[in-house]
Amino acid sequence: MKLSPAVITLFVATTEAFTVAPTGHGTSKINMIINGETETASEKVASVFSKLPEENAVVDKLVKTNFPGAISNKDLATRVVGLLDEKGFNPSNTLLCTSLCADELARVLEDEFVDIYGNNFNLGGLSGFPFAGNTGFGAMAAHIPDDGFCLLIHGPHVGITKEGQVGKVERSGIALVDNCCGSAIAASNYLQGITNGGAAITPKIQQFSDFQQGAVQELILPFGKRLGRAENRMRELPYALYDSQEVLVTDIVNTGKGGIKKGLAVLGGIQINTSPDTLDYFHPLKFDYYDSDGNLVENMLPYLR
C-alpha cells in the first residue's frame, strides 16, 4: 500500500521545518574516517565479530522460523562489505549513514558498521523513520569524503525473546521482558483503536513535545486493514513500517541524489533484536547501488540471500 502524497508532504515539510541537521550519532567509541586507513573493511568485520558470541543454533532457528529470509548481523556485514569492497568502498573513503530507531537496541547494528567504516550520520528517529528529511540527507551528502562513497542503512526493528515471543525482548540489566519496538507497538495500538472504533476524539493531533510519535502514528494509518488481517500482528508490524519508510527514504534519496559523490549503497530491511547474549539478525529487503550521477545501476539484494 502506498502512502498518500499528502502524508509524504506533511512528513517532509514538518521535518524540514523542525529538524536541525544532525552532526552524527554518538556511539560508545570515537570513530573517525581516517585517511590512509590500512586495515581493510573485511579485516574489520572479522575483528568486530570475533569479540561477539557465536551463533546460537536454537535462536537461529527461532528467528528464521518467524522471519524467513533473516540472516545474522555477522553474515550481513560479511556479505555487504564483500560486495562493497568490489565497488571501491573502504574505511577511508566511506561515510556511514543510518535511519534507525532511537532505541538503544538499534545501536547494535549501527555500532557494528561504525566499527567497520567509521563515523555515522544519523537521519533516523522513533521506529526508524528518517526524521532528518531532505535537509539531513543534504548535509550528510556534503560530508561524504571527496571521491568517496556512502552506505545508507535504514529500517525498523522488532524484538524476539528466547521463548519466541515477537514484539518483546530481554534487555541487559532489566528483569522485565520489554516491548520492542515500543514506538511501533504504541502506534499499532493507536491504529487498532481507530480501526476498532474505540479511539477517543482529541483536538491534540500533533504535539511538538511528542512530534515523532505523532508522525509514526499518522504514517502507519494506511496499513490498518493489513495489520488487522495479519496472522501475527507483531510479526507483520515491522514490515508495514518498513513499507511506509521505504516510500519516504526513496523520496529523500531521489531528491538529494545530486549530492552523491562516487556512489551510494542503500541497504533496507528489518532489524531483529535478540537477548543480550546472542547475535542480532537482519532481514534484508533492499540493497541498491547508485552511481555518481544518481542512477540506480544495480540491485544487489540477491547476493545477500
Short mmCIF file of C-alpha atoms in Angstrom, two decimals:
data_model
loop_
_atom_site.label_atom_id
_atom_site.label_comp_id
_atom_site.label_asym_id
_atom_site.label_seq_id
_atom_site.Cartn_x
_atom_site.Cartn_y
_atom_site.Cartn_z
CA MET A 1 0.00 0.00 0.00
CA LYS A 2 1.34 3.44 -0.92
CA LEU A 3 1.31 6.44 1.33
CA SER A 4 -0.72 9.35 0.06
CA PRO A 5 1.18 12.38 -1.34
CA ALA A 6 -0.38 14.47 1.40
CA VAL A 7 1.13 12.30 4.13
CA ILE A 8 4.56 12.39 2.48
CA THR A 9 4.36 16.15 2.02
CA LEU A 10 3.35 16.65 5.66
CA PHE A 11 6.23 14.46 6.86
CA VAL A 12 8.91 16.09 4.72
CA ALA A 13 7.66 19.63 5.29
CA THR A 14 7.47 19.17 9.03
CA THR A 15 10.90 17.56 9.31
CA GLU A 16 12.45 20.36 7.28
CA ALA A 17 10.76 22.92 9.48
CA PHE A 18 11.76 21.46 12.83
CA THR A 19 14.88 19.34 12.24
CA VAL A 20 18.35 20.73 12.69
CA ALA A 21 20.73 18.77 10.50
CA PRO A 22 22.47 16.32 12.87
CA THR A 23 26.21 16.15 13.19
CA GLY A 24 26.21 12.39 13.67
CA HIS A 25 25.01 9.83 16.17
CA GLY A 26 27.18 9.43 19.24
CA THR A 27 28.45 5.93 19.99
CA SER A 28 30.37 4.39 22.85
CA LYS A 29 33.62 4.96 20.97
CA ILE A 30 35.06 7.85 18.99
CA ASN A 31 35.30 6.58 15.41
CA MET A 32 36.57 8.68 12.54
CA ILE A 33 37.07 8.39 8.80
CA ILE A 34 40.85 8.27 8.71
CA ASN A 35 42.74 8.89 5.50
CA GLY A 36 45.33 6.22 4.88
CA GLU A 37 43.46 3.56 6.89
CA THR A 38 45.41 0.35 6.33
CA GLU A 39 43.04 -2.26 7.79
CA THR A 40 40.51 -3.38 5.18
CA ALA A 41 36.78 -3.42 5.82
CA SER A 42 36.78 -7.22 5.60
CA GLU A 43 39.50 -7.40 8.24
CA LYS A 44 37.47 -5.08 10.44
CA VAL A 45 34.41 -7.36 10.09
CA ALA A 46 36.46 -10.30 11.33
CA SER A 47 37.75 -8.23 14.24
CA VAL A 48 34.31 -6.90 15.25
CA PHE A 49 32.60 -10.28 15.32
CA SER A 50 35.49 -12.14 16.92
CA LYS A 51 34.51 -10.36 20.16
CA LEU A 52 30.83 -11.33 19.95
CA PRO A 53 29.04 -14.61 20.76
CA GLU A 54 28.92 -17.38 18.19
CA GLU A 55 25.61 -18.08 16.50
CA ASN A 56 23.19 -19.95 18.75
CA ALA A 57 21.52 -22.75 16.79
CA VAL A 58 18.29 -22.58 18.82
CA VAL A 59 17.97 -18.81 18.46
CA ASP A 60 18.94 -19.00 14.79
CA LYS A 61 16.10 -21.44 14.08
CA LEU A 62 13.66 -19.41 16.15
CA VAL A 63 14.45 -16.18 14.32
CA LYS A 64 14.41 -17.70 10.85
CA THR A 65 11.12 -19.51 11.51
CA ASN A 66 9.45 -16.24 12.44
CA PHE A 67 11.30 -14.11 9.89
CA PRO A 68 12.14 -16.19 6.80
CA GLY A 69 14.97 -14.51 4.94
CA ALA A 70 16.66 -13.14 8.06
CA ILE A 71 20.42 -13.56 8.45
CA SER A 72 22.68 -12.87 11.41
CA ASN A 73 24.35 -9.46 11.65
CA LYS A 74 27.66 -11.27 11.18
CA ASP A 75 26.55 -12.79 7.87
CA LEU A 76 25.00 -9.47 6.84
CA ALA A 77 28.17 -7.47 7.49
CA THR A 78 30.35 -10.08 5.81
CA ARG A 79 28.24 -10.12 2.63
CA VAL A 80 27.62 -6.36 2.49
CA VAL A 81 31.28 -5.49 2.99
CA GLY A 82 32.39 -8.08 0.44
CA LEU A 83 30.09 -6.61 -2.21
CA LEU A 84 31.07 -3.03 -1.42
CA ASP A 85 34.78 -3.88 -1.45
CA GLU A 86 34.35 -4.75 -5.13
CA LYS A 87 32.95 -1.27 -5.81
CA GLY A 88 35.75 0.56 -4.03
CA PHE A 89 34.19 1.24 -0.60
CA ASN A 90 36.72 1.19 2.23
CA PRO A 91 37.05 2.65 5.74
CA SER A 92 38.98 5.70 4.43
CA ASN A 93 36.53 6.82 1.76
CA THR A 94 33.11 5.79 3.09
CA LEU A 95 30.61 7.66 5.27
CA LEU A 96 28.07 5.50 7.07
CA CYS A 97 24.57 6.94 7.27
CA THR A 98 21.69 5.34 9.17
CA SER A 99 17.97 5.82 9.69
CA LEU A 100 17.27 3.50 12.61
CA CYS A 101 15.14 3.74 15.74
CA ALA A 102 16.20 5.81 18.76
CA ASP A 103 16.06 2.64 20.92
CA GLU A 104 19.48 1.62 22.27
CA LEU A 105 18.98 -1.85 20.78
CA ALA A 106 19.09 -0.30 17.32
CA ARG A 107 22.63 0.83 18.10
CA VAL A 108 23.87 -2.76 17.95
CA LEU A 109 23.76 -2.97 14.14
CA GLU A 110 24.78 0.66 13.84
CA ASP A 111 27.83 0.28 16.08
CA GLU A 112 28.94 -2.86 14.25
CA PHE A 113 29.05 -0.92 10.98
CA VAL A 114 30.61 2.12 12.69
CA ASP A 115 33.45 -0.16 13.82
CA ILE A 116 33.92 -1.15 10.17
CA TYR A 117 33.54 2.16 8.30
CA GLY A 118 33.93 4.90 10.91
CA ASN A 119 31.65 7.87 11.61
CA ASN A 120 27.88 7.61 11.29
CA PHE A 121 25.50 10.39 10.18
CA ASN A 122 22.12 9.79 11.81
CA LEU A 123 18.94 10.50 9.84
CA GLY A 124 16.57 8.44 11.99
CA GLY A 125 14.24 8.75 14.95
CA LEU A 126 11.44 6.75 16.53
CA SER A 127 10.67 3.47 14.74
CA GLY A 128 13.50 4.21 12.29
CA PHE A 129 11.70 6.89 10.26
CA PRO A 130 14.07 9.36 8.52
CA PHE A 131 13.07 12.41 10.56
CA ALA A 132 16.11 14.42 9.40
CA GLY A 133 14.42 14.50 5.98
CA ASN A 134 15.81 16.23 2.91
CA THR A 135 17.77 18.74 4.98
CA GLY A 136 19.59 16.00 6.85
CA PHE A 137 20.33 14.00 3.72
CA GLY A 138 21.74 17.08 2.00
CA ALA A 139 24.01 17.82 4.96
CA MET A 140 25.11 14.18 5.07
CA ALA A 141 25.96 14.15 1.36
CA ALA A 142 28.21 17.18 1.85
CA HIS A 143 30.18 15.21 4.46
CA ILE A 144 31.00 12.25 2.20
CA PRO A 145 34.77 12.16 1.55
CA ASP A 146 35.86 13.66 -1.75
CA ASP A 147 35.67 10.99 -4.45
CA GLY A 148 34.09 8.76 -1.80
CA PHE A 149 31.02 6.70 -1.03
CA CYS A 150 28.07 6.48 1.33
CA LEU A 151 26.44 3.40 2.81
CA LEU A 152 22.89 4.19 3.98
CA ILE A 153 21.22 1.62 6.25
CA HIS A 154 17.57 2.04 7.21
CA GLY A 155 14.62 0.17 8.67
CA PRO A 156 12.51 -0.50 11.76
CA HIS A 157 13.32 -3.08 14.42
CA VAL A 158 11.48 -5.80 16.31
CA GLY A 159 12.36 -7.95 19.29
CA ILE A 160 12.03 -11.68 19.83
CA THR A 161 12.51 -13.40 23.19
CA LYS A 162 14.29 -16.68 23.85
CA GLU A 163 10.83 -18.28 24.05
CA GLY A 164 9.91 -16.96 20.61
CA GLN A 165 7.55 -14.12 21.58
CA VAL A 166 7.68 -11.47 18.87
CA GLY A 167 7.40 -7.84 19.92
CA LYS A 168 9.25 -8.29 23.20
CA VAL A 169 12.91 -8.81 24.11
CA GLU A 170 15.22 -9.31 27.06
CA ARG A 171 17.36 -6.25 27.83
CA SER A 172 20.63 -6.13 29.72
CA GLY A 173 20.19 -5.31 33.41
CA ILE A 174 16.38 -5.24 33.24
CA ALA A 175 14.29 -8.05 34.70
CA LEU A 176 11.20 -7.01 32.73
CA VAL A 177 10.88 -8.55 29.27
CA ASP A 178 10.17 -5.31 27.47
CA ASN A 179 8.32 -4.21 24.33
CA CYS A 180 10.43 -3.88 21.19
CA CYS A 181 9.81 -1.67 19.32
CA GLY A 182 7.89 0.39 21.90
CA SER A 183 7.16 3.24 19.48
CA ALA A 184 5.91 0.84 16.82
CA ILE A 185 3.67 -1.02 19.27
CA ALA A 186 2.24 2.25 20.59
CA ALA A 187 1.48 3.31 17.02
CA SER A 188 -0.09 -0.09 16.32
CA ASN A 189 -2.31 0.25 19.40
CA TYR A 190 -3.32 3.73 18.28
CA LEU A 191 -4.21 2.40 14.83
CA GLN A 192 -6.11 -0.55 16.31
CA GLY A 193 -8.15 1.87 18.39
CA ILE A 194 -9.15 3.71 15.22
CA THR A 195 -9.98 0.61 13.18
CA ASN A 196 -11.95 -0.87 16.11
CA GLY A 197 -13.78 2.37 16.71
CA GLY A 198 -12.51 2.81 20.26
CA ALA A 199 -10.19 5.79 19.82
CA ALA A 200 -11.06 8.91 21.79
CA ILE A 201 -11.62 12.14 19.88
CA THR A 202 -8.98 14.73 20.76
CA PRO A 203 -8.03 18.13 19.32
CA LYS A 204 -4.35 17.41 20.14
CA ILE A 205 -3.50 15.55 16.94
CA GLN A 206 0.14 16.70 16.97
CA GLN A 207 2.19 17.98 19.87
CA PHE A 208 5.73 19.23 19.40
CA SER A 209 6.74 17.57 22.68
CA ASP A 210 5.90 14.18 21.12
CA PHE A 211 6.07 15.08 17.45
CA GLN A 212 7.92 11.97 16.27
CA GLN A 213 5.46 9.53 17.82
CA GLY A 214 2.57 11.52 16.39
CA ALA A 215 4.17 11.25 12.96
CA VAL A 216 4.73 7.49 13.31
CA GLN A 217 1.05 7.06 14.17
CA GLU A 218 -0.01 9.05 11.10
CA LEU A 219 2.42 7.24 8.81
CA ILE A 220 1.10 3.81 9.80
CA LEU A 221 -2.56 4.70 9.14
CA PRO A 222 -2.67 3.24 5.59
CA PHE A 223 -1.86 -0.23 6.97
CA GLY A 224 -4.85 -0.71 9.29
CA LYS A 225 -6.53 -3.45 7.27
CA ARG A 226 -3.27 -5.23 6.59
CA LEU A 227 -2.39 -5.40 10.27
CA GLY A 228 -5.94 -6.30 11.25
CA ARG A 229 -5.87 -9.31 8.93
CA ALA A 230 -2.37 -10.46 9.89
CA GLU A 231 -1.97 -13.89 11.46
CA ASN A 232 0.55 -12.37 13.87
CA ARG A 233 0.17 -8.59 14.23
CA MET A 234 3.55 -8.11 15.95
CA ARG A 235 5.35 -10.07 13.26
CA GLU A 236 3.67 -8.10 10.45
CA LEU A 237 4.11 -4.71 12.13
CA PRO A 238 7.80 -4.10 11.24
CA TYR A 239 7.10 -4.99 7.59
CA ALA A 240 4.26 -2.46 7.45
CA LEU A 241 6.55 0.14 8.99
CA TYR A 242 9.27 -0.73 6.50
CA ASP A 243 6.92 -0.25 3.55
CA SER A 244 5.98 3.18 4.92
CA GLN A 245 9.59 4.15 5.50
CA GLU A 246 10.70 2.88 2.11
CA VAL A 247 8.42 5.42 0.38
CA LEU A 248 9.98 8.23 2.41
CA VAL A 249 13.60 7.07 2.09
CA THR A 250 13.23 6.64 -1.67
CA ASP A 251 11.75 10.14 -1.98
CA ILE A 252 14.56 11.63 0.12
CA VAL A 253 17.26 9.80 -1.88
CA ASN A 254 15.74 10.82 -5.21
CA THR A 255 15.51 14.43 -4.08
CA GLY A 256 19.09 14.56 -2.80
CA LYS A 257 20.91 12.18 -5.12
CA GLY A 258 22.59 15.09 -6.87
CA GLY A 259 24.84 15.26 -3.82
CA ILE A 260 26.14 11.71 -4.30
CA LYS A 261 29.87 11.73 -4.95
CA LYS A 262 31.31 8.45 -6.24
CA GLY A 263 28.49 6.12 -5.24
CA LEU A 264 25.67 5.37 -2.78
CA ALA A 265 24.59 1.96 -1.45
CA VAL A 266 21.16 1.78 0.21
CA LEU A 267 20.51 -1.20 2.50
CA GLY A 268 16.97 -1.51 3.83
CA GLY A 269 15.35 -4.14 5.99
CA ILE A 270 14.16 -5.25 9.41
CA GLN A 271 16.44 -5.32 12.45
CA ILE A 272 15.65 -8.29 14.71
CA ASN A 273 16.88 -7.84 18.26
CA THR A 274 17.51 -10.89 20.44
CA SER A 275 18.66 -11.34 24.03
CA PRO A 276 21.95 -9.67 25.11
CA ASP A 277 23.95 -12.90 24.94
CA THR A 278 23.06 -13.79 21.33
CA LEU A 279 23.68 -12.22 17.93
CA ASP A 280 21.10 -9.90 16.42
CA TYR A 281 19.63 -10.53 12.96
CA PHE A 282 18.55 -8.53 9.92
CA HIS A 283 16.05 -9.31 7.19
CA PRO A 284 17.39 -7.51 4.09
CA LEU A 285 14.63 -6.25 1.82
CA LYS A 286 16.61 -3.85 -0.38
CA PHE A 287 20.24 -3.36 -1.36
CA ASP A 288 20.59 -0.89 -4.22
CA TYR A 289 23.62 0.83 -5.70
CA TYR A 290 23.53 4.31 -7.23
CA ASP A 291 26.39 5.66 -9.35
CA SER A 292 27.96 9.12 -9.17
CA ASP A 293 25.20 10.54 -11.38
CA GLY A 294 22.47 9.27 -9.04
CA ASN A 295 21.39 6.49 -11.38
CA LEU A 296 20.18 3.24 -9.85
CA VAL A 297 22.52 0.81 -11.57
CA GLU A 298 22.38 -2.42 -9.58
CA ASN A 299 20.07 -4.42 -7.31
CA MET A 300 22.46 -6.30 -5.03
CA LEU A 301 19.79 -7.85 -2.79
CA PRO A 302 20.04 -11.36 -4.34
CA TYR A 303 23.67 -11.55 -3.19
CA LEU A 304 22.62 -11.15 0.46
CA ARG A 305 20.31 -14.17 0.45
#
